[in-house]
PDB file of C-alpha atoms in Angstrom:
ATOM      1  CA  ASP A   1      51.114  22.332  81.908  1.00 71.00           C
ATOM      2  CA  ALA A   2      51.439  25.518  83.772  1.00 84.00           C
ATOM      3  CA  ARG A   3      51.505  28.562  81.594  1.00 92.00           C
ATOM      4  CA  VAL A   4      51.893  32.319  81.540  1.00 96.00           C
ATOM      5  CA  THR A   5      48.703  33.985  80.323  1.00 97.00           C
ATOM      6  CA  GLN A   6      48.770  37.259  78.603  1.00 97.00           C
ATOM      7  CA  THR A   7      45.792  39.406  77.561  1.00 97.00           C
ATOM      8  CA  PRO A   8      44.931  40.723  75.071  1.00 97.00           C
ATOM      9  CA  ARG A   9      46.680  38.685  72.353  1.00 96.00           C
ATOM     10  CA  ASP A  10      46.262  41.463  69.888  1.00 97.00           C
ATOM     11  CA  LYS A  11      45.590  45.147  70.332  1.00 97.00           C
ATOM     12  CA  VAL A  12      45.212  47.851  67.750  1.00 98.00           C
ATOM     13  CA  THR A  13      44.846  51.352  69.057  1.00 97.00           C
ATOM     14  CA  GLU A  14      45.151  54.930  67.941  1.00 97.00           C
ATOM     15  CA  MET A  15      48.099  57.099  68.797  1.00 97.00           C
ATOM     16  CA  GLY A  16      47.580  58.868  72.078  1.00 97.00           C
ATOM     17  CA  GLN A  17      45.389  56.213  73.616  1.00 97.00           C
ATOM     18  CA  GLU A  18      46.213  54.381  76.858  1.00 98.00           C
ATOM     19  CA  VAL A  19      47.104  50.719  76.508  1.00 98.00           C
ATOM     20  CA  THR A  20      47.110  48.233  79.285  1.00 98.00           C
ATOM     21  CA  MET A  21      48.556  44.726  78.881  1.00 98.00           C
ATOM     22  CA  ARG A  22      48.000  42.039  81.511  1.00 98.00           C
ATOM     23  CA  CYS A  23      49.988  39.042  82.577  1.00 98.00           C
ATOM     24  CA  GLN A  24      49.076  36.134  84.864  1.00 98.00           C
ATOM     25  CA  PRO A  25      52.353  34.500  86.029  1.00 97.00           C
ATOM     26  CA  ILE A  26      52.662  30.916  86.883  1.00 96.00           C
ATOM     27  CA  LEU A  27      51.444  30.217  90.455  1.00 94.00           C
ATOM     28  CA  GLY A  28      54.449  30.028  92.769  1.00 93.00           C
ATOM     29  CA  HIS A  29      56.839  31.902  90.536  1.00 94.00           C
ATOM     30  CA  ASN A  30      58.515  34.879  92.195  1.00 91.00           C
ATOM     31  CA  THR A  31      60.063  36.685  89.231  1.00 92.00           C
ATOM     32  CA  VAL A  32      58.096  38.379  86.434  1.00 95.00           C
ATOM     33  CA  PHE A  33      59.741  39.876  83.317  1.00 94.00           C
ATOM     34  CA  TRP A  34      58.360  42.240  80.613  1.00 96.00           C
ATOM     35  CA  TYR A  35      60.085  42.055  77.240  1.00 95.00           C
ATOM     36  CA  ARG A  36      59.456  43.931  73.990  1.00 96.00           C
ATOM     37  CA  GLN A  37      60.259  42.243  70.678  1.00 94.00           C
ATOM     38  CA  THR A  38      60.749  44.187  67.460  1.00 92.00           C
ATOM     39  CA  MET A  39      62.515  43.405  64.209  1.00 87.00           C
ATOM     40  CA  MET A  40      65.012  46.188  64.688  1.00 86.00           C
ATOM     41  CA  GLN A  41      65.866  45.743  68.387  1.00 86.00           C
ATOM     42  CA  GLY A  42      65.107  42.126  69.066  1.00 87.00           C
ATOM     43  CA  LEU A  43      64.148  41.176  72.598  1.00 90.00           C
ATOM     44  CA  GLU A  44      64.515  44.094  75.052  1.00 90.00           C
ATOM     45  CA  LEU A  45      64.045  43.743  78.750  1.00 91.00           C
ATOM     46  CA  LEU A  46      61.677  46.458  79.895  1.00 94.00           C
ATOM     47  CA  ALA A  47      61.172  45.686  83.553  1.00 93.00           C
ATOM     48  CA  TYR A  48      61.256  42.869  86.046  1.00 90.00           C
ATOM     49  CA  PHE A  49      59.965  42.129  89.472  1.00 93.00           C
ATOM     50  CA  ARG A  50      60.897  39.774  92.219  1.00 91.00           C
ATOM     51  CA  ASN A  51      58.345  38.971  94.946  1.00 91.00           C
ATOM     52  CA  ARG A  52      56.204  41.760  93.350  1.00 93.00           C
ATOM     53  CA  ALA A  53      58.862  44.417  93.953  1.00 92.00           C
ATOM     54  CA  PRO A  54      60.256  46.214  90.914  1.00 90.00           C
ATOM     55  CA  LEU A  55      63.934  45.434  90.658  1.00 87.00           C
ATOM     56  CA  ASP A  56      64.868  47.025  87.420  1.00 84.00           C
ATOM     57  CA  ASP A  57      62.863  49.123  84.936  1.00 85.00           C
ATOM     58  CA  SER A  58      65.822  50.834  83.331  1.00 84.00           C
ATOM     59  CA  GLY A  59      64.820  49.547  79.938  1.00 85.00           C
ATOM     60  CA  MET A  60      61.418  51.233  80.035  1.00 90.00           C
ATOM     61  CA  PRO A  61      60.707  54.746  78.770  1.00 87.00           C
ATOM     62  CA  LYS A  62      59.606  56.261  82.060  1.00 87.00           C
ATOM     63  CA  ASP A  63      57.633  59.105  80.653  1.00 93.00           C
ATOM     64  CA  ARG A  64      54.974  56.894  79.107  1.00 96.00           C
ATOM     65  CA  PHE A  65      55.468  53.269  80.357  1.00 96.00           C
ATOM     66  CA  SER A  66      54.651  51.947  83.743  1.00 96.00           C
ATOM     67  CA  ALA A  67      54.744  48.395  85.158  1.00 96.00           C
ATOM     68  CA  GLU A  68      53.013  47.079  88.247  1.00 95.00           C
ATOM     69  CA  MET A  69      52.193  43.931  90.126  1.00 96.00           C
ATOM     70  CA  PRO A  70      49.141  44.734  92.163  1.00 94.00           C
ATOM     71  CA  ASP A  71      49.124  41.136  93.409  1.00 93.00           C
ATOM     72  CA  ALA A  72      50.972  37.896  92.879  1.00 93.00           C
ATOM     73  CA  THR A  73      48.573  36.815  90.153  1.00 95.00           C
ATOM     74  CA  LEU A  74      48.629  39.883  88.011  1.00 97.00           C
ATOM     75  CA  ALA A  75      51.333  42.005  86.334  1.00 97.00           C
ATOM     76  CA  THR A  76      50.411  44.970  84.195  1.00 97.00           C
ATOM     77  CA  LEU A  77      52.280  47.076  81.608  1.00 97.00           C
ATOM     78  CA  LYS A  78      50.720  50.302  80.734  1.00 97.00           C
ATOM     79  CA  ILE A  79      51.590  52.779  77.957  1.00 97.00           C
ATOM     80  CA  GLN A  80      50.073  56.298  78.147  1.00 97.00           C
ATOM     81  CA  PRO A  81      50.078  57.879  75.721  1.00 96.00           C
ATOM     82  CA  SER A  82      50.820  55.257  73.028  1.00 97.00           C
ATOM     83  CA  GLU A  83      52.897  56.167  69.992  1.00 97.00           C
ATOM     84  CA  PRO A  84      53.435  54.305  66.608  1.00 97.00           C
ATOM     85  CA  ARG A  85      56.977  53.419  67.715  1.00 95.00           C
ATOM     86  CA  ASP A  86      55.518  51.415  70.552  1.00 97.00           C
ATOM     87  CA  SER A  87      54.191  48.823  67.953  1.00 97.00           C
ATOM     88  CA  ALA A  88      55.814  45.600  68.929  1.00 97.00           C
ATOM     89  CA  VAL A  89      55.116  42.196  70.556  1.00 96.00           C
ATOM     90  CA  TYR A  90      55.219  42.421  74.282  1.00 97.00           C
ATOM     91  CA  PHE A  91      56.095  39.258  76.203  1.00 96.00           C
ATOM     92  CA  CYS A  92      55.632  38.500  79.872  1.00 97.00           C
ATOM     93  CA  ALA A  93      57.707  35.743  81.371  1.00 95.00           C
ATOM     94  CA  SER A  94      57.742  34.351  84.955  1.00 95.00           C
ATOM     95  CA  GLY A  95      60.233  32.229  86.785  1.00 91.00           C
ATOM     96  CA  LEU A  96      61.303  30.851  90.151  1.00 88.00           C
ATOM     97  CA  ASN A  97      64.550  32.525  91.268  1.00 78.00           C
ATOM     98  CA  ILE A  98      67.193  31.722  88.683  1.00 73.00           C
ATOM     99  CA  GLU A  99      65.174  29.078  86.928  1.00 79.00           C
ATOM    100  CA  SER A 100      64.703  29.704  83.282  1.00 84.00           C
ATOM    101  CA  PRO A 101      61.731  31.975  82.671  1.00 90.00           C
ATOM    102  CA  ILE A 102      58.655  30.688  80.979  1.00 93.00           C
ATOM    103  CA  PHE A 103      57.233  32.958  78.350  1.00 94.00           C
ATOM    104  CA  GLY A 104      53.654  33.897  77.553  1.00 95.00           C
ATOM    105  CA  GLN A 105      52.294  34.027  74.010  1.00 94.00           C
ATOM    106  CA  GLY A 106      52.685  37.710  73.873  1.00 96.00           C
ATOM    107  CA  THR A 107      50.550  40.752  73.079  1.00 97.00           C
ATOM    108  CA  ARG A 108      50.879  42.157  69.602  1.00 97.00           C
ATOM    109  CA  LEU A 109      50.410  45.879  69.874  1.00 98.00           C
ATOM    110  CA  THR A 110      49.774  48.095  66.794  1.00 98.00           C
ATOM    111  CA  VAL A 111      49.605  51.742  67.272  1.00 98.00           C
ATOM    112  CA  VAL A 112      48.151  53.677  64.288  1.00 97.00           C
TER     113      VAL A 112
ATOM    114  CA  ALA B   1      78.968  45.166  79.825  1.00 75.00           C
ATOM    115  CA  GLN B   2      77.149  41.810  79.532  1.00 82.00           C
ATOM    116  CA  SER B   3      76.103  40.821  76.021  1.00 89.00           C
ATOM    117  CA  VAL B   4      75.143  37.875  73.857  1.00 93.00           C
ATOM    118  CA  THR B   5      76.079  37.647  70.286  1.00 95.00           C
ATOM    119  CA  GLN B   6      74.498  35.335  67.701  1.00 96.00           C
ATOM    120  CA  PRO B   7      76.562  35.990  64.630  1.00 96.00           C
ATOM    121  CA  ASP B   8      74.225  34.276  62.104  1.00 95.00           C
ATOM    122  CA  ILE B   9      71.036  36.109  61.451  1.00 94.00           C
ATOM    123  CA  HIS B  10      69.784  33.500  58.932  1.00 96.00           C
ATOM    124  CA  ILE B  11      70.733  29.910  58.410  1.00 97.00           C
ATOM    125  CA  THR B  12      69.415  27.535  55.713  1.00 97.00           C
ATOM    126  CA  VAL B  13      69.941  23.812  55.918  1.00 97.00           C
ATOM    127  CA  SER B  14      68.509  20.784  54.136  1.00 97.00           C
ATOM    128  CA  GLU B  15      66.221  18.434  56.038  1.00 97.00           C
ATOM    129  CA  GLY B  16      68.397  15.628  57.472  1.00 97.00           C
ATOM    130  CA  ALA B  17      71.473  17.738  57.554  1.00 97.00           C
ATOM    131  CA  SER B  18      73.335  18.584  60.782  1.00 97.00           C
ATOM    132  CA  LEU B  19      72.928  22.010  62.433  1.00 97.00           C
ATOM    133  CA  GLU B  20      75.055  24.225  64.553  1.00 98.00           C
ATOM    134  CA  LEU B  21      73.893  27.647  65.748  1.00 98.00           C
ATOM    135  CA  ARG B  22      76.527  29.873  67.339  1.00 98.00           C
ATOM    136  CA  CYS B  23      76.355  31.865  70.474  1.00 97.00           C
ATOM    137  CA  ASN B  24      79.038  33.881  72.178  1.00 96.00           C
ATOM    138  CA  TYR B  25      78.619  35.721  75.476  1.00 94.00           C
ATOM    139  CA  SER B  26      80.439  38.380  77.415  1.00 91.00           C
ATOM    140  CA  TYR B  27      80.112  38.234  81.138  1.00 86.00           C
ATOM    141  CA  GLY B  28      82.617  38.532  83.923  1.00 80.00           C
ATOM    142  CA  ALA B  29      81.267  35.712  86.087  1.00 81.00           C
ATOM    143  CA  THR B  30      80.067  32.136  85.359  1.00 79.00           C
ATOM    144  CA  PRO B  31      76.792  32.558  83.508  1.00 84.00           C
ATOM    145  CA  TYR B  32      73.703  30.585  83.272  1.00 90.00           C
ATOM    146  CA  LEU B  33      73.048  29.791  79.629  1.00 93.00           C
ATOM    147  CA  PHE B  34      69.897  29.027  77.725  1.00 95.00           C
ATOM    148  CA  TRP B  35      68.593  28.343  74.340  1.00 97.00           C
ATOM    149  CA  TYR B  36      64.980  29.178  73.393  1.00 97.00           C
ATOM    150  CA  VAL B  37      63.062  28.509  70.232  1.00 97.00           C
ATOM    151  CA  GLN B  38      60.304  30.778  68.844  1.00 95.00           C
ATOM    152  CA  SER B  39      57.803  29.626  66.186  1.00 93.00           C
ATOM    153  CA  PRO B  40      55.855  32.349  64.304  1.00 87.00           C
ATOM    154  CA  GLY B  41      53.284  33.965  66.419  1.00 84.00           C
ATOM    155  CA  GLN B  42      54.368  32.137  69.528  1.00 87.00           C
ATOM    156  CA  GLY B  43      56.220  32.854  72.697  1.00 89.00           C
ATOM    157  CA  LEU B  44      59.656  31.514  73.423  1.00 93.00           C
ATOM    158  CA  GLN B  45      60.056  27.892  74.464  1.00 94.00           C
ATOM    159  CA  LEU B  46      63.032  26.664  76.472  1.00 94.00           C
ATOM    160  CA  LEU B  47      65.188  24.138  74.623  1.00 96.00           C
ATOM    161  CA  LEU B  48      67.854  23.603  77.120  1.00 96.00           C
ATOM    162  CA  LYS B  49      69.923  25.196  79.859  1.00 94.00           C
ATOM    163  CA  TYR B  50      73.286  25.123  81.429  1.00 93.00           C
ATOM    164  CA  PHE B  51      73.899  25.992  85.062  1.00 89.00           C
ATOM    165  CA  SER B  52      76.934  23.897  86.041  1.00 86.00           C
ATOM    166  CA  GLY B  53      78.404  20.439  85.726  1.00 87.00           C
ATOM    167  CA  ASP B  54      78.664  18.604  82.549  1.00 89.00           C
ATOM    168  CA  THR B  55      79.335  21.043  79.764  1.00 91.00           C
ATOM    169  CA  LEU B  56      77.433  19.139  77.158  1.00 96.00           C
ATOM    170  CA  VAL B  57      73.718  19.470  77.876  1.00 96.00           C
ATOM    171  CA  GLN B  58      70.819  17.685  76.260  1.00 97.00           C
ATOM    172  CA  GLY B  59      67.514  19.344  75.536  1.00 96.00           C
ATOM    173  CA  ILE B  60      64.198  18.732  74.046  1.00 95.00           C
ATOM    174  CA  LYS B  61      63.529  17.919  70.358  1.00 94.00           C
ATOM    175  CA  GLY B  62      66.936  16.261  69.967  1.00 96.00           C
ATOM    176  CA  PHE B  63      68.983  19.466  70.509  1.00 97.00           C
ATOM    177  CA  GLU B  64      72.188  19.673  72.551  1.00 98.00           C
ATOM    178  CA  ALA B  65      74.598  22.524  73.377  1.00 98.00           C
ATOM    179  CA  GLU B  66      78.125  22.627  74.615  1.00 96.00           C
ATOM    180  CA  PHE B  67      79.488  25.253  77.016  1.00 95.00           C
ATOM    181  CA  LYS B  68      83.104  26.174  76.258  1.00 94.00           C
ATOM    182  CA  ARG B  69      84.348  28.556  78.847  1.00 92.00           C
ATOM    183  CA  SER B  70      87.654  29.275  77.090  1.00 92.00           C
ATOM    184  CA  GLN B  71      85.718  30.477  74.032  1.00 94.00           C
ATOM    185  CA  SER B  72      82.821  32.097  75.900  1.00 93.00           C
ATOM    186  CA  SER B  73      80.544  29.970  73.677  1.00 96.00           C
ATOM    187  CA  PHE B  74      77.421  27.975  74.000  1.00 97.00           C
ATOM    188  CA  ASN B  75      76.650  26.582  70.501  1.00 98.00           C
ATOM    189  CA  LEU B  76      73.445  24.634  69.859  1.00 98.00           C
ATOM    190  CA  ARG B  77      73.599  21.490  67.687  1.00 98.00           C
ATOM    191  CA  LYS B  78      71.369  18.894  66.240  1.00 98.00           C
ATOM    192  CA  PRO B  79      72.593  15.986  64.211  1.00 97.00           C
ATOM    193  CA  SER B  80      69.648  15.771  61.860  1.00 97.00           C
ATOM    194  CA  VAL B  81      67.265  18.658  61.230  1.00 97.00           C
ATOM    195  CA  HIS B  82      63.492  18.143  60.686  1.00 96.00           C
ATOM    196  CA  TRP B  83      61.328  20.501  58.655  1.00 96.00           C
ATOM    197  CA  SER B  84      59.459  21.394  61.910  1.00 95.00           C
ATOM    198  CA  ASP B  85      62.650  22.836  63.340  1.00 97.00           C
ATOM    199  CA  ALA B  86      62.271  25.882  61.126  1.00 97.00           C
ATOM    200  CA  ALA B  87      61.874  28.705  63.652  1.00 97.00           C
ATOM    201  CA  GLU B  88      63.908  31.377  65.371  1.00 97.00           C
ATOM    202  CA  TYR B  89      66.394  30.485  67.983  1.00 98.00           C
ATOM    203  CA  PHE B  90      67.581  32.679  70.773  1.00 96.00           C
ATOM    204  CA  CYS B  91      70.528  32.303  73.023  1.00 96.00           C
ATOM    205  CA  ALA B  92      70.360  33.888  76.529  1.00 94.00           C
ATOM    206  CA  VAL B  93      72.582  34.526  79.429  1.00 91.00           C
ATOM    207  CA  GLY B  94      71.245  34.607  82.982  1.00 87.00           C
ATOM    208  CA  LEU B  95      73.241  36.918  85.180  1.00 81.00           C
ATOM    209  CA  THR B  96      74.347  35.226  88.357  1.00 70.00           C
ATOM    210  CA  SER B  97      75.062  38.447  90.310  1.00 69.00           C
ATOM    211  CA  GLY B  98      71.815  38.037  92.205  1.00 63.00           C
ATOM    212  CA  THR B  99      69.686  40.177  89.943  1.00 67.00           C
ATOM    213  CA  TYR B 100      68.304  37.289  87.889  1.00 69.00           C
ATOM    214  CA  LYS B 101      68.316  39.243  84.736  1.00 80.00           C
ATOM    215  CA  TYR B 102      68.380  37.496  81.341  1.00 87.00           C
ATOM    216  CA  ILE B 103      70.062  38.888  78.293  1.00 88.00           C
ATOM    217  CA  PHE B 104      68.989  37.615  74.934  1.00 91.00           C
ATOM    218  CA  GLY B 105      70.859  37.521  71.649  1.00 93.00           C
ATOM    219  CA  THR B 106      69.313  38.893  68.514  1.00 92.00           C
ATOM    220  CA  GLY B 107      68.287  35.455  67.280  1.00 95.00           C
ATOM    221  CA  THR B 108      69.003  33.168  64.358  1.00 97.00           C
ATOM    222  CA  ARG B 109      66.263  32.339  61.925  1.00 96.00           C
ATOM    223  CA  LEU B 110      66.510  28.827  60.658  1.00 97.00           C
ATOM    224  CA  LYS B 111      65.004  27.767  57.329  1.00 97.00           C
ATOM    225  CA  VAL B 112      64.787  24.100  56.467  1.00 97.00           C
ATOM    226  CA  LEU B 113      64.683  22.990  52.862  1.00 96.00           C
ATOM    227  CA  ALA B 114      62.716  19.858  52.045  1.00 89.00           C
TER     228      ALA B 114
END
């Protein structure tokens, strides 16, 4: 089965450190999404790309978060500097046009 | 503004009982509708989807959902719940305005009693 691969699965870091999360979308998919899941807010869309171009990153705190797709096989989400309130599970999902996105296993981030 | 509401945060049912999880959406156009399931520590897995056509859609694991345009609802059902169905369930709307954004509800956590 094709799957979306996210690394790392777990990350513990100190406040102020840079965090980079990576996502390998399914080959052939042209949309990539980054979601953040917390108990309080549920699933929040942070950013998404179509054909590697960012279409919407309005859900992302611009001062510390950045999302890129350097090539079709890699999407990255970076937080610099990280803060304790960034602790959450970050999901990447990929899809083909309007087809339902397929989710990765997530990266659990803990900022202490 | 587009939104998805899952009014039940927690639901508990006995194994073998029927299940219905509610989902209401707000969207000006015809939406694409989805149900996902999330087991602890896992990503979201697609259960079923509605794009058009028959308003009763069948999914995996014995689940089905019915789209009711007049009620802006897309409720998930299962006639007989198994203990392995305990998980969190998310309803989602795919916006059809060309942006391909998906908006998720806050989820319903299902507990199954043996």
